[in-house]
PDB file of C-alpha atoms in Angstrom:
ATOM      1  CA  UNK K 929      65.373  72.378 200.674  1.00  0.00           C
ATOM      2  CA  UNK K 930      67.401  69.409 199.637  1.00  0.00           C
ATOM      3  CA  UNK K 931      70.949  68.234 199.347  1.00  0.00           C
ATOM      4  CA  UNK K 932      70.929  68.616 195.574  1.00  0.00           C
ATOM      5  CA  UNK K 933      70.989  72.392 196.104  1.00  0.00           C
ATOM      6  CA  UNK K 934      74.213  71.976 198.037  1.00  0.00           C
ATOM      7  CA  UNK K 935      75.688  69.707 195.356  1.00  0.00           C
ATOM      8  CA  UNK K 936      74.670  72.260 192.703  1.00  0.00           C
ATOM      9  CA  UNK K 937      76.429  75.063 194.557  1.00  0.00           C
ATOM     10  CA  UNK K 938      79.579  73.028 195.198  1.00  0.00           C
ATOM     11  CA  UNK K 939      79.827  71.870 191.593  1.00  0.00           C
ATOM     12  CA  UNK K 940      79.399  75.433 190.302  1.00  0.00           C
ATOM     13  CA  UNK K 941      82.392  76.408 192.438  1.00  0.00           C
ATOM     14  CA  UNK K 942      84.436  73.418 191.273  1.00  0.00           C
ATOM     15  CA  UNK K 943      83.790  74.372 187.673  1.00  0.00           C
ATOM     16  CA  UNK K 944      84.736  78.003 188.391  1.00  0.00           C
ATOM     17  CA  UNK K 945      87.966  76.945 190.104  1.00  0.00           C
ATOM     18  CA  UNK K 946      88.769  74.663 187.169  1.00  0.00           C
ATOM     19  CA  UNK K 947      88.341  77.604 184.789  1.00  0.00           C
ATOM     20  CA  UNK K 948      90.711  79.613 186.991  1.00  0.00           C
ATOM     21  CA  UNK K 949      93.171  76.708 186.979  1.00  0.00           C
ATOM     22  CA  UNK K 950      93.038  76.591 183.159  1.00  0.00           C
ATOM     23  CA  UNK K 951      93.837  80.316 183.036  1.00  0.00           C
ATOM     24  CA  UNK K 952      96.732  79.884 185.477  1.00  0.00           C
ATOM     25  CA  UNK K 953      98.103  77.063 183.297  1.00  0.00           C
ATOM     26  CA  UNK K 954      97.761  79.301 180.272  1.00  0.00           C
ATOM     27  CA  UNK K 955      99.570  82.148 182.066  1.00  0.00           C
ATOM     28  CA  UNK K 956     102.406  79.880 183.199  1.00  0.00           C
ATOM     29  CA  UNK K 957     102.745  78.229 179.796  1.00  0.00           C
ATOM     30  CA  UNK K 958     102.960  81.619 178.111  1.00  0.00           C
ATOM     31  CA  UNK K 959     105.218  83.264 180.678  1.00  0.00           C
ATOM     32  CA  UNK K 960     107.779  83.825 177.930  1.00  0.00           C
ATOM     33  CA  UNK K 961     105.612  84.181 174.801  1.00  0.00           C
ATOM     34  CA  UNK K 962     106.699  87.398 173.121  1.00  0.00           C
ATOM     35  CA  UNK K 963     104.222  87.161 170.246  1.00  0.00           C
ATOM     36  CA  UNK K 964     100.452  86.678 170.014  1.00  0.00           C
ATOM     37  CA  UNK K 965      98.662  85.282 166.982  1.00  0.00           C
ATOM     38  CA  UNK K 966      96.947  88.628 166.300  1.00  0.00           C
ATOM     39  CA  UNK K 967     100.309  90.382 166.312  1.00  0.00           C
ATOM     40  CA  UNK K 968      99.442  92.344 169.452  1.00  0.00           C
ATOM     41  CA  UNK K 969     102.789  92.027 171.172  1.00  0.00           C
ATOM     42  CA  UNK K 970     103.549  89.806 174.149  1.00  0.00           C
ATOM     43  CA  UNK K 971     100.988  87.560 175.849  1.00  0.00           C
ATOM     44  CA  UNK K 972      98.893  89.292 178.501  1.00  0.00           C
ATOM     45  CA  UNK K 973      98.066  87.647 181.827  1.00  0.00           C
ATOM     46  CA  UNK K 974      94.431  86.470 182.050  1.00  0.00           C
ATOM     47  CA  UNK K 975      92.214  86.250 185.103  1.00  0.00           C
ATOM     48  CA  UNK K 976      88.664  84.983 185.753  1.00  0.00           C
ATOM     49  CA  UNK K 977      85.944  87.198 187.251  1.00  0.00           C
ATOM     50  CA  UNK K 978      83.920  85.336 189.890  1.00  0.00           C
ATOM     51  CA  UNK K 979      80.366  86.490 190.595  1.00  0.00           C
ATOM     52  CA  UNK K 980      78.042  85.251 193.344  1.00  0.00           C
ATOM     53  CA  UNK K 981      74.756  84.425 191.546  1.00  0.00           C
ATOM     54  CA  UNK K 982      71.644  84.141 193.754  1.00  0.00           C
ATOM     55  CA  UNK K 983      69.826  80.826 193.477  1.00  0.00           C
ATOM     56  CA  UNK K 984      66.568  82.373 192.360  1.00  0.00           C
ATOM     57  CA  UNK K 985      66.344  80.852 188.907  1.00  0.00           C
ATOM     58  CA  UNK K 986      62.957  79.234 189.287  1.00  0.00           C
ATOM     59  CA  UNK K 987      59.820  80.620 190.883  1.00  0.00           C
ATOM     60  CA  UNK K 988      59.773  77.965 193.583  1.00  0.00           C
ATOM     61  CA  UNK K 989      63.383  78.771 194.433  1.00  0.00           C
ATOM     62  CA  UNK K 990      62.632  82.482 194.675  1.00  0.00           C
ATOM     63  CA  UNK K 991      59.648  81.797 196.939  1.00  0.00           C
ATOM     64  CA  UNK K 992      61.565  79.399 199.139  1.00  0.00           C
ATOM     65  CA  UNK K 993      62.465  81.077 202.405  1.00  0.00           C
ATOM     66  CA  UNK K 994      65.188  78.529 203.091  1.00  0.00           C
ATOM     67  CA  UNK K 995      67.058  79.301 199.879  1.00  0.00           C
ATOM     68  CA  UNK K 996      66.998  83.079 200.327  1.00  0.00           C
ATOM     69  CA  UNK K 997      70.471  84.540 200.103  1.00  0.00           C
ATOM     70  CA  UNK K 998      72.070  81.322 198.845  1.00  0.00           C
ATOM     71  CA  UNK K 999      74.452  81.981 195.978  1.00  0.00           C
ATOM     72  CA  UNK K1000      76.304  79.776 193.530  1.00  0.00           C
ATOM     73  CA  UNK K1001      79.413  81.089 191.824  1.00  0.00           C
ATOM     74  CA  UNK K1002      79.775  81.778 188.112  1.00  0.00           C
ATOM     75  CA  UNK K1003      82.666  82.891 185.949  1.00  0.00           C
ATOM     76  CA  UNK K1004      81.155  85.989 184.343  1.00  0.00           C
ATOM     77  CA  UNK K1005      84.169  87.048 182.365  1.00  0.00           C
ATOM     78  CA  UNK K1006      87.806  86.582 181.586  1.00  0.00           C
ATOM     79  CA  UNK K1007      89.812  89.792 181.774  1.00  0.00           C
ATOM     80  CA  UNK K1008      93.285  90.585 180.497  1.00  0.00           C
ATOM     81  CA  UNK K1009      95.722  92.147 182.916  1.00  0.00           C
ATOM     82  CA  UNK K1010      96.632  95.518 181.406  1.00  0.00           C
ATOM     83  CA  UNK K1011      99.763  96.164 183.444  1.00  0.00           C
ATOM     84  CA  UNK K1012     102.821  96.966 181.338  1.00  0.00           C
ATOM     85  CA  UNK K1013     105.007  94.132 180.035  1.00  0.00           C
ATOM     86  CA  UNK K1014     108.315  93.177 181.597  1.00  0.00           C
ATOM     87  CA  UNK K1015     111.192  94.805 179.696  1.00  0.00           C
ATOM     88  CA  UNK K1016     114.436  92.913 179.352  1.00  0.00           C
ATOM     89  CA  UNK K1017     117.632  93.864 177.558  1.00  0.00           C
ATOM     90  CA  UNK K1018     118.478  91.124 175.084  1.00  0.00           C
ATOM     91  CA  UNK K1019     119.654  92.427 171.660  1.00  0.00           C
ATOM     92  CA  UNK K1020     119.975  88.882 170.279  1.00  0.00           C
ATOM     93  CA  UNK K1021     116.261  88.160 170.782  1.00  0.00           C
ATOM     94  CA  UNK K1022     114.268  88.092 167.493  1.00  0.00           C
ATOM     95  CA  UNK K1023     111.589  90.360 169.039  1.00  0.00           C
ATOM     96  CA  UNK K1024     114.008  92.931 170.459  1.00  0.00           C
ATOM     97  CA  UNK K1025     113.286  96.533 169.486  1.00  0.00           C
ATOM     98  CA  UNK K1026     115.801  98.936 167.889  1.00  0.00           C
ATOM     99  CA  UNK K1027     117.441  99.596 171.261  1.00  0.00           C
ATOM    100  CA  UNK K1028     117.741  95.898 172.076  1.00  0.00           C
ATOM    101  CA  UNK K1029     114.899  95.665 174.607  1.00  0.00           C
ATOM    102  CA  UNK K1030     112.370  92.789 174.567  1.00  0.00           C
ATOM    103  CA  UNK K1031     108.802  93.088 175.890  1.00  0.00           C
ATOM    104  CA  UNK K1032     107.965  89.947 177.883  1.00  0.00           C
ATOM    105  CA  UNK K1033     104.500  88.981 179.189  1.00  0.00           C
ATOM    106  CA  UNK K1034     103.320  90.626 182.448  1.00  0.00           C
ATOM    107  CA  UNK K1035     103.148  87.177 184.066  1.00  0.00           C
ATOM    108  CA  UNK K1036     104.752  86.816 187.486  1.00  0.00           C
ATOM    109  CA  UNK K1037     105.480  83.094 187.836  1.00  0.00           C
ATOM    110  CA  UNK K1038     105.589  83.211 191.646  1.00  0.00           C
ATOM    111  CA  UNK K1039     102.202  84.930 191.802  1.00  0.00           C
ATOM    112  CA  UNK K1040     100.759  82.344 189.446  1.00  0.00           C
ATOM    113  CA  UNK K1041     102.078  79.497 191.591  1.00  0.00           C
ATOM    114  CA  UNK K1042     100.524  81.066 194.704  1.00  0.00           C
ATOM    115  CA  UNK K1043      97.230  81.483 192.823  1.00  0.00           C
ATOM    116  CA  UNK K1044      97.452  77.858 191.759  1.00  0.00           C
ATOM    117  CA  UNK K1045      97.787  76.659 195.356  1.00  0.00           C
ATOM    118  CA  UNK K1046      94.846  78.831 196.362  1.00  0.00           C
ATOM    119  CA  UNK K1047      92.703  77.458 193.511  1.00  0.00           C
ATOM    120  CA  UNK K1048      93.639  73.870 194.402  1.00  0.00           C
ATOM    121  CA  UNK K1049      92.775  74.333 198.075  1.00  0.00           C
ATOM    122  CA  UNK K1050      89.439  75.976 197.288  1.00  0.00           C
ATOM    123  CA  UNK K1051      88.621  73.195 194.835  1.00  0.00           C
ATOM    124  CA  UNK K1052      89.422  70.602 197.519  1.00  0.00           C
ATOM    125  CA  UNK K1053      87.237  72.441 200.049  1.00  0.00           C
ATOM    126  CA  UNK K1054      84.335  72.251 197.603  1.00  0.00           C
ATOM    127  CA  UNK K1055      84.943  68.544 196.970  1.00  0.00           C
ATOM    128  CA  UNK K1056      84.802  68.014 200.753  1.00  0.00           C
ATOM    129  CA  UNK K1057      81.546  69.994 200.966  1.00  0.00           C
ATOM    130  CA  UNK K1058      80.028  67.878 198.165  1.00  0.00           C
ATOM    131  CA  UNK K1059      81.184  64.681 199.862  1.00  0.00           C
ATOM    132  CA  UNK K1060      79.649  65.849 203.151  1.00  0.00           C
ATOM    133  CA  UNK K1061      76.323  66.537 201.399  1.00  0.00           C
ATOM    134  CA  UNK K1062      76.442  63.082 199.812  1.00  0.00           C
ATOM    135  CA  UNK K1063      77.220  61.301 203.067  1.00  0.00           C
ATOM    136  CA  UNK K1064      74.480  63.210 204.909  1.00  0.00           C
ATOM    137  CA  UNK K1065      71.935  62.328 202.220  1.00  0.00           C
ATOM    138  CA  UNK K1066      72.956  58.661 202.287  1.00  0.00           C
ATOM    139  CA  UNK K1067      72.839  58.670 206.108  1.00  0.00           C
ATOM    140  CA  UNK K1068      69.221  59.829 205.912  1.00  0.00           C
ATOM    141  CA  UNK K1069      68.401  56.865 203.687  1.00  0.00           C
ATOM    142  CA  UNK K1070      69.590  54.603 206.498  1.00  0.00           C
ATOM    143  CA  UNK K1071      66.768  55.885 208.734  1.00  0.00           C
ATOM    144  CA  UNK K1072      64.592  53.018 209.854  1.00  0.00           C
ATOM    145  CA  UNK K1073      66.918  50.334 208.597  1.00  0.00           C
TER     146      UNK K1073
ATOM    147  CA  UNK P 866      49.169  62.016 227.029  1.00  0.00           C
ATOM    148  CA  UNK P 867      50.507  63.172 223.734  1.00  0.00           C
ATOM    149  CA  UNK P 868      47.969  63.827 221.010  1.00  0.00           C
ATOM    150  CA  UNK P 869      50.565  62.719 218.563  1.00  0.00           C
ATOM    151  CA  UNK P 870      49.928  59.028 218.946  1.00  0.00           C
ATOM    152  CA  UNK P 871      53.043  56.961 219.143  1.00  0.00           C
ATOM    153  CA  UNK P 872      55.363  59.685 217.799  1.00  0.00           C
ATOM    154  CA  UNK P 873      56.472  61.976 220.621  1.00  0.00           C
ATOM    155  CA  UNK P 874      57.965  65.453 220.717  1.00  0.00           C
ATOM    156  CA  UNK P 875      61.516  64.116 220.506  1.00  0.00           C
ATOM    157  CA  UNK P 876      60.863  62.603 217.092  1.00  0.00           C
ATOM    158  CA  UNK P 877      59.378  65.879 215.863  1.00  0.00           C
ATOM    159  CA  UNK P 878      62.303  67.790 217.339  1.00  0.00           C
ATOM    160  CA  UNK P 879      64.851  65.502 215.688  1.00  0.00           C
ATOM    161  CA  UNK P 880      63.026  65.783 212.354  1.00  0.00           C
ATOM    162  CA  UNK P 881      63.008  69.566 212.565  1.00  0.00           C
ATOM    163  CA  UNK P 882      66.652  69.586 213.582  1.00  0.00           C
ATOM    164  CA  UNK P 883      67.560  67.436 210.544  1.00  0.00           C
ATOM    165  CA  UNK P 884      65.651  69.828 208.304  1.00  0.00           C
ATOM    166  CA  UNK P 885      67.410  72.900 209.680  1.00  0.00           C
ATOM    167  CA  UNK P 886      70.849  71.290 209.600  1.00  0.00           C
ATOM    168  CA  UNK P 887      70.332  70.318 205.965  1.00  0.00           C
ATOM    169  CA  UNK P 888      69.479  73.958 205.201  1.00  0.00           C
ATOM    170  CA  UNK P 889      72.524  75.091 207.140  1.00  0.00           C
ATOM    171  CA  UNK P 890      74.672  72.720 205.081  1.00  0.00           C
ATOM    172  CA  UNK P 891      73.401  74.385 201.875  1.00  0.00           C
ATOM    173  CA  UNK P 892      74.364  77.739 203.332  1.00  0.00           C
ATOM    174  CA  UNK P 893      77.866  76.599 204.349  1.00  0.00           C
ATOM    175  CA  UNK P 894      78.350  75.052 200.874  1.00  0.00           C
ATOM    176  CA  UNK P 895      77.456  78.413 199.334  1.00  0.00           C
ATOM    177  CA  UNK P 896      80.018  80.130 201.580  1.00  0.00           C
ATOM    178  CA  UNK P 897      82.741  77.652 200.577  1.00  0.00           C
ATOM    179  CA  UNK P 898      81.767  77.963 196.915  1.00  0.00           C
ATOM    180  CA  UNK P 899      82.137  81.743 197.118  1.00  0.00           C
ATOM    181  CA  UNK P 900      85.411  81.639 199.060  1.00  0.00           C
ATOM    182  CA  UNK P 901      87.113  83.504 196.180  1.00  0.00           C
ATOM    183  CA  UNK P 902      84.285  85.781 195.064  1.00  0.00           C
ATOM    184  CA  UNK P 903      85.091  89.471 195.629  1.00  0.00           C
ATOM    185  CA  UNK P 904      82.658  91.270 197.940  1.00  0.00           C
ATOM    186  CA  UNK P 905      80.867  88.131 199.130  1.00  0.00           C
ATOM    187  CA  UNK P 906      79.652  88.067 202.743  1.00  0.00           C
ATOM    188  CA  UNK P 907      79.081  84.610 204.232  1.00  0.00           C
ATOM    189  CA  UNK P 908      75.728  83.831 205.853  1.00  0.00           C
ATOM    190  CA  UNK P 909      74.798  81.267 208.429  1.00  0.00           C
ATOM    191  CA  UNK P 910      71.518  79.828 209.701  1.00  0.00           C
ATOM    192  CA  UNK P 911      70.963  80.458 213.395  1.00  0.00           C
ATOM    193  CA  UNK P 912      68.238  78.273 214.852  1.00  0.00           C
ATOM    194  CA  UNK P 913      69.449  76.702 218.135  1.00  0.00           C
ATOM    195  CA  UNK P 914      67.936  79.407 220.362  1.00  0.00           C
ATOM    196  CA  UNK P 915      64.653  79.382 218.461  1.00  0.00           C
ATOM    197  CA  UNK P 916      64.449  75.597 218.647  1.00  0.00           C
ATOM    198  CA  UNK P 917      65.140  75.650 222.377  1.00  0.00           C
ATOM    199  CA  UNK P 918      62.479  78.315 222.847  1.00  0.00           C
ATOM    200  CA  UNK P 919      59.921  76.324 220.859  1.00  0.00           C
ATOM    201  CA  UNK P 920      60.659  73.260 222.961  1.00  0.00           C
ATOM    202  CA  UNK P 921      60.256  75.162 226.249  1.00  0.00           C
ATOM    203  CA  UNK P 922      57.088  76.952 225.256  1.00  0.00           C
ATOM    204  CA  UNK P 923      55.498  73.770 223.981  1.00  0.00           C
ATOM    205  CA  UNK P 924      51.756  73.992 224.095  1.00  0.00           C
ATOM    206  CA  UNK P 925      51.757  77.751 224.578  1.00  0.00           C
ATOM    207  CA  UNK P 926      52.042  78.657 220.959  1.00  0.00           C
ATOM    208  CA  UNK P 927      49.735  75.918 219.706  1.00  0.00           C
ATOM    209  CA  UNK P 928      46.242  77.135 218.879  1.00  0.00           C
ATOM    210  CA  UNK P 929      43.795  75.717 221.375  1.00  0.00           C
ATOM    211  CA  UNK P 930      40.771  73.696 220.364  1.00  0.00           C
ATOM    212  CA  UNK P 931      37.756  75.684 221.552  1.00  0.00           C
ATOM    213  CA  UNK P 932      35.145  74.189 219.243  1.00  0.00           C
ATOM    214  CA  UNK P 933      34.411  70.530 218.533  1.00  0.00           C
ATOM    215  CA  UNK P 934      34.776  71.123 214.789  1.00  0.00           C
ATOM    216  CA  UNK P 935      38.257  72.621 215.105  1.00  0.00           C
ATOM    217  CA  UNK P 936      40.883  70.454 213.530  1.00  0.00           C
ATOM    218  CA  UNK P 937      43.593  70.055 216.152  1.00  0.00           C
ATOM    219  CA  UNK P 938      47.223  70.475 215.285  1.00  0.00           C
ATOM    220  CA  UNK P 939      49.202  67.318 215.729  1.00  0.00           C
ATOM    221  CA  UNK P 940      50.727  66.817 219.148  1.00  0.00           C
ATOM    222  CA  UNK P 941      52.781  69.120 221.277  1.00  0.00           C
ATOM    223  CA  UNK P 942      55.060  70.105 218.444  1.00  0.00           C
ATOM    224  CA  UNK P 943      52.809  72.760 216.930  1.00  0.00           C
ATOM    225  CA  UNK P 944      55.276  75.572 217.507  1.00  0.00           C
ATOM    226  CA  UNK P 945      58.252  73.340 216.680  1.00  0.00           C
ATOM    227  CA  UNK P 946      56.985  73.138 213.097  1.00  0.00           C
ATOM    228  CA  UNK P 947      57.079  76.909 212.844  1.00  0.00           C
ATOM    229  CA  UNK P 948      60.789  77.176 213.653  1.00  0.00           C
ATOM    230  CA  UNK P 949      62.549  78.480 210.557  1.00  0.00           C
ATOM    231  CA  UNK P 950      65.798  79.816 211.921  1.00  0.00           C
ATOM    232  CA  UNK P 951      67.164  83.165 210.848  1.00  0.00           C
ATOM    233  CA  UNK P 952      69.793  83.901 208.256  1.00  0.00           C
ATOM    234  CA  UNK P 953      72.569  86.022 209.745  1.00  0.00           C
ATOM    235  CA  UNK P 954      75.582  87.486 208.006  1.00  0.00           C
ATOM    236  CA  UNK P 955      78.820  86.242 209.530  1.00  0.00           C
ATOM    237  CA  UNK P 956      81.754  88.027 207.887  1.00  0.00           C
ATOM    238  CA  UNK P 957      85.314  87.341 209.001  1.00  0.00           C
ATOM    239  CA  UNK P 958      86.843  89.776 211.452  1.00  0.00           C
ATOM    240  CA  UNK P 959      89.347  90.937 208.870  1.00  0.00           C
ATOM    241  CA  UNK P 960      87.899  90.602 205.352  1.00  0.00           C
ATOM    242  CA  UNK P 961      90.369  90.383 202.485  1.00  0.00           C
ATOM    243  CA  UNK P 962      91.281  93.336 200.283  1.00  0.00           C
ATOM    244  CA  UNK P 963      88.597  92.263 197.783  1.00  0.00           C
ATOM    245  CA  UNK P 964      85.883  92.531 200.455  1.00  0.00           C
ATOM    246  CA  UNK P 965      85.418  88.764 200.712  1.00  0.00           C
ATOM    247  CA  UNK P 966      84.448  87.801 204.244  1.00  0.00           C
ATOM    248  CA  UNK P 967      84.862  84.017 203.974  1.00  0.00           C
ATOM    249  CA  UNK P 968      87.386  82.244 206.198  1.00  0.00           C
ATOM    250  CA  UNK P 969      87.771  78.814 204.634  1.00  0.00           C
ATOM    251  CA  UNK P 970      89.013  77.084 207.825  1.00  0.00           C
ATOM    252  CA  UNK P 971      86.099  78.543 209.746  1.00  0.00           C
ATOM    253  CA  UNK P 972      83.589  77.304 207.175  1.00  0.00           C
ATOM    254  CA  UNK P 973      85.146  73.837 207.037  1.00  0.00           C
ATOM    255  CA  UNK P 974      84.931  73.651 210.830  1.00  0.00           C
ATOM    256  CA  UNK P 975      81.292  74.714 210.801  1.00  0.00           C
ATOM    257  CA  UNK P 976      80.561  72.185 208.064  1.00  0.00           C
ATOM    258  CA  UNK P 977      82.128  69.272 209.946  1.00  0.00           C
ATOM    259  CA  UNK P 978      80.321  70.267 213.142  1.00  0.00           C
ATOM    260  CA  UNK P 979      77.012  70.527 211.307  1.00  0.00           C
ATOM    261  CA  UNK P 980      77.599  67.155 209.637  1.00  0.00           C
ATOM    262  CA  UNK P 981      78.408  65.407 212.930  1.00  0.00           C
ATOM    263  CA  UNK P 982      75.304  66.870 214.574  1.00  0.00           C
ATOM    264  CA  UNK P 983      73.232  65.794 211.554  1.00  0.00           C
ATOM    265  CA  UNK P 984      74.566  62.242 211.791  1.00  0.00           C
ATOM    266  CA  UNK P 985      73.906  62.226 215.526  1.00  0.00           C
ATOM    267  CA  UNK P 986      70.308  63.330 214.884  1.00  0.00           C
ATOM    268  CA  UNK P 987      69.859  60.529 212.346  1.00  0.00           C
ATOM    269  CA  UNK P 988      71.256  58.023 214.832  1.00  0.00           C
ATOM    270  CA  UNK P 989      68.972  59.233 217.638  1.00  0.00           C
ATOM    271  CA  UNK P 990      66.005  59.063 215.288  1.00  0.00           C
ATOM    272  CA  UNK P 991      66.961  55.524 214.235  1.00  0.00           C
ATOM    273  CA  UNK P 992      67.129  54.467 217.887  1.00  0.00           C
ATOM    274  CA  UNK P 993      63.739  56.057 218.592  1.00  0.00           C
ATOM    275  CA  UNK P 994      62.195  54.093 215.725  1.00  0.00           C
ATOM    276  CA  UNK P 995      63.993  50.933 216.841  1.00  0.00           C
ATOM    277  CA  UNK P 996      62.548  51.373 220.333  1.00  0.00           C
ATOM    278  CA  UNK P 997      59.068  51.782 218.850  1.00  0.00           C
ATOM    279  CA  UNK P 998      59.564  48.645 216.767  1.00  0.00           C
ATOM    280  CA  UNK P 999      60.685  46.806 219.881  1.00  0.00           C
ATOM    281  CA  UNK P1000      57.593  47.958 221.753  1.00  0.00           C
ATOM    282  CA  UNK P1001      55.325  46.848 218.897  1.00  0.00           C
ATOM    283  CA  UNK P1002      56.905  43.535 217.979  1.00  0.00           C
ATOM    284  CA  UNK P1003      58.585  42.536 221.215  1.00  0.00           C
ATOM    285  CA  UNK P1004      61.796  41.909 219.298  1.00  0.00           C
ATOM    286  CA  UNK P1005      63.865  43.685 216.646  1.00  0.00           C
TER     287      UNK P1005
END
């Protein structure tokens, strides 16, 4: 039992949210990319997979009653959204097919913006939790002053 | 007369309370960290009732000294030390579509409450020690 456990958990979440934020940036930046480097057609929306990992890394942690059930969060994978691309009629586009249709990435800009707000708020909540842990730990050091 | 020397039950109680609130903070941090993890169910540490019970039944649960060679447990707070609290699952009333039961506002509220109570405990403990110092030295 200590406040470093709490800081560990909060920082794992901050790092996970940052990864998600990077993916959202990537999705927004490529909202109109019709080509990928490997020639696989338009860009596909990417999303992070969050997994709650129990804090039982070390023996002492596993034996510690107080830490039972505590979980940090890890990004265990980045998955591509396999929904079909947006189709737009634009015969002048260099990537238009024979009928004049262009396949655009399956990125919905509004959804990405909403995700971005959610990621920001969760990140802020974790910063607040870390700050609370820090202030509580420092308060304890004032005991007996 | 307390067997605990100059440290009374209140100091033990405040110490235990600090310990449990620190654990509860870890738990709330984990809930906030997993606010976006699919299928996660938040947990909370429930200890108030147990602590109250331990305080009321003081003396009852402490092993009695029936032999001169028994080593006595310190003070009245024998059963206080045994309070561990219990981890209970506290999912939101309407979990999201991904099965996540964390309500961020709820957790933030619990965290602030826990933090204020922790700070109050520290302050009480400080005052208790200050009073002891005053009794020993006659001045601060």
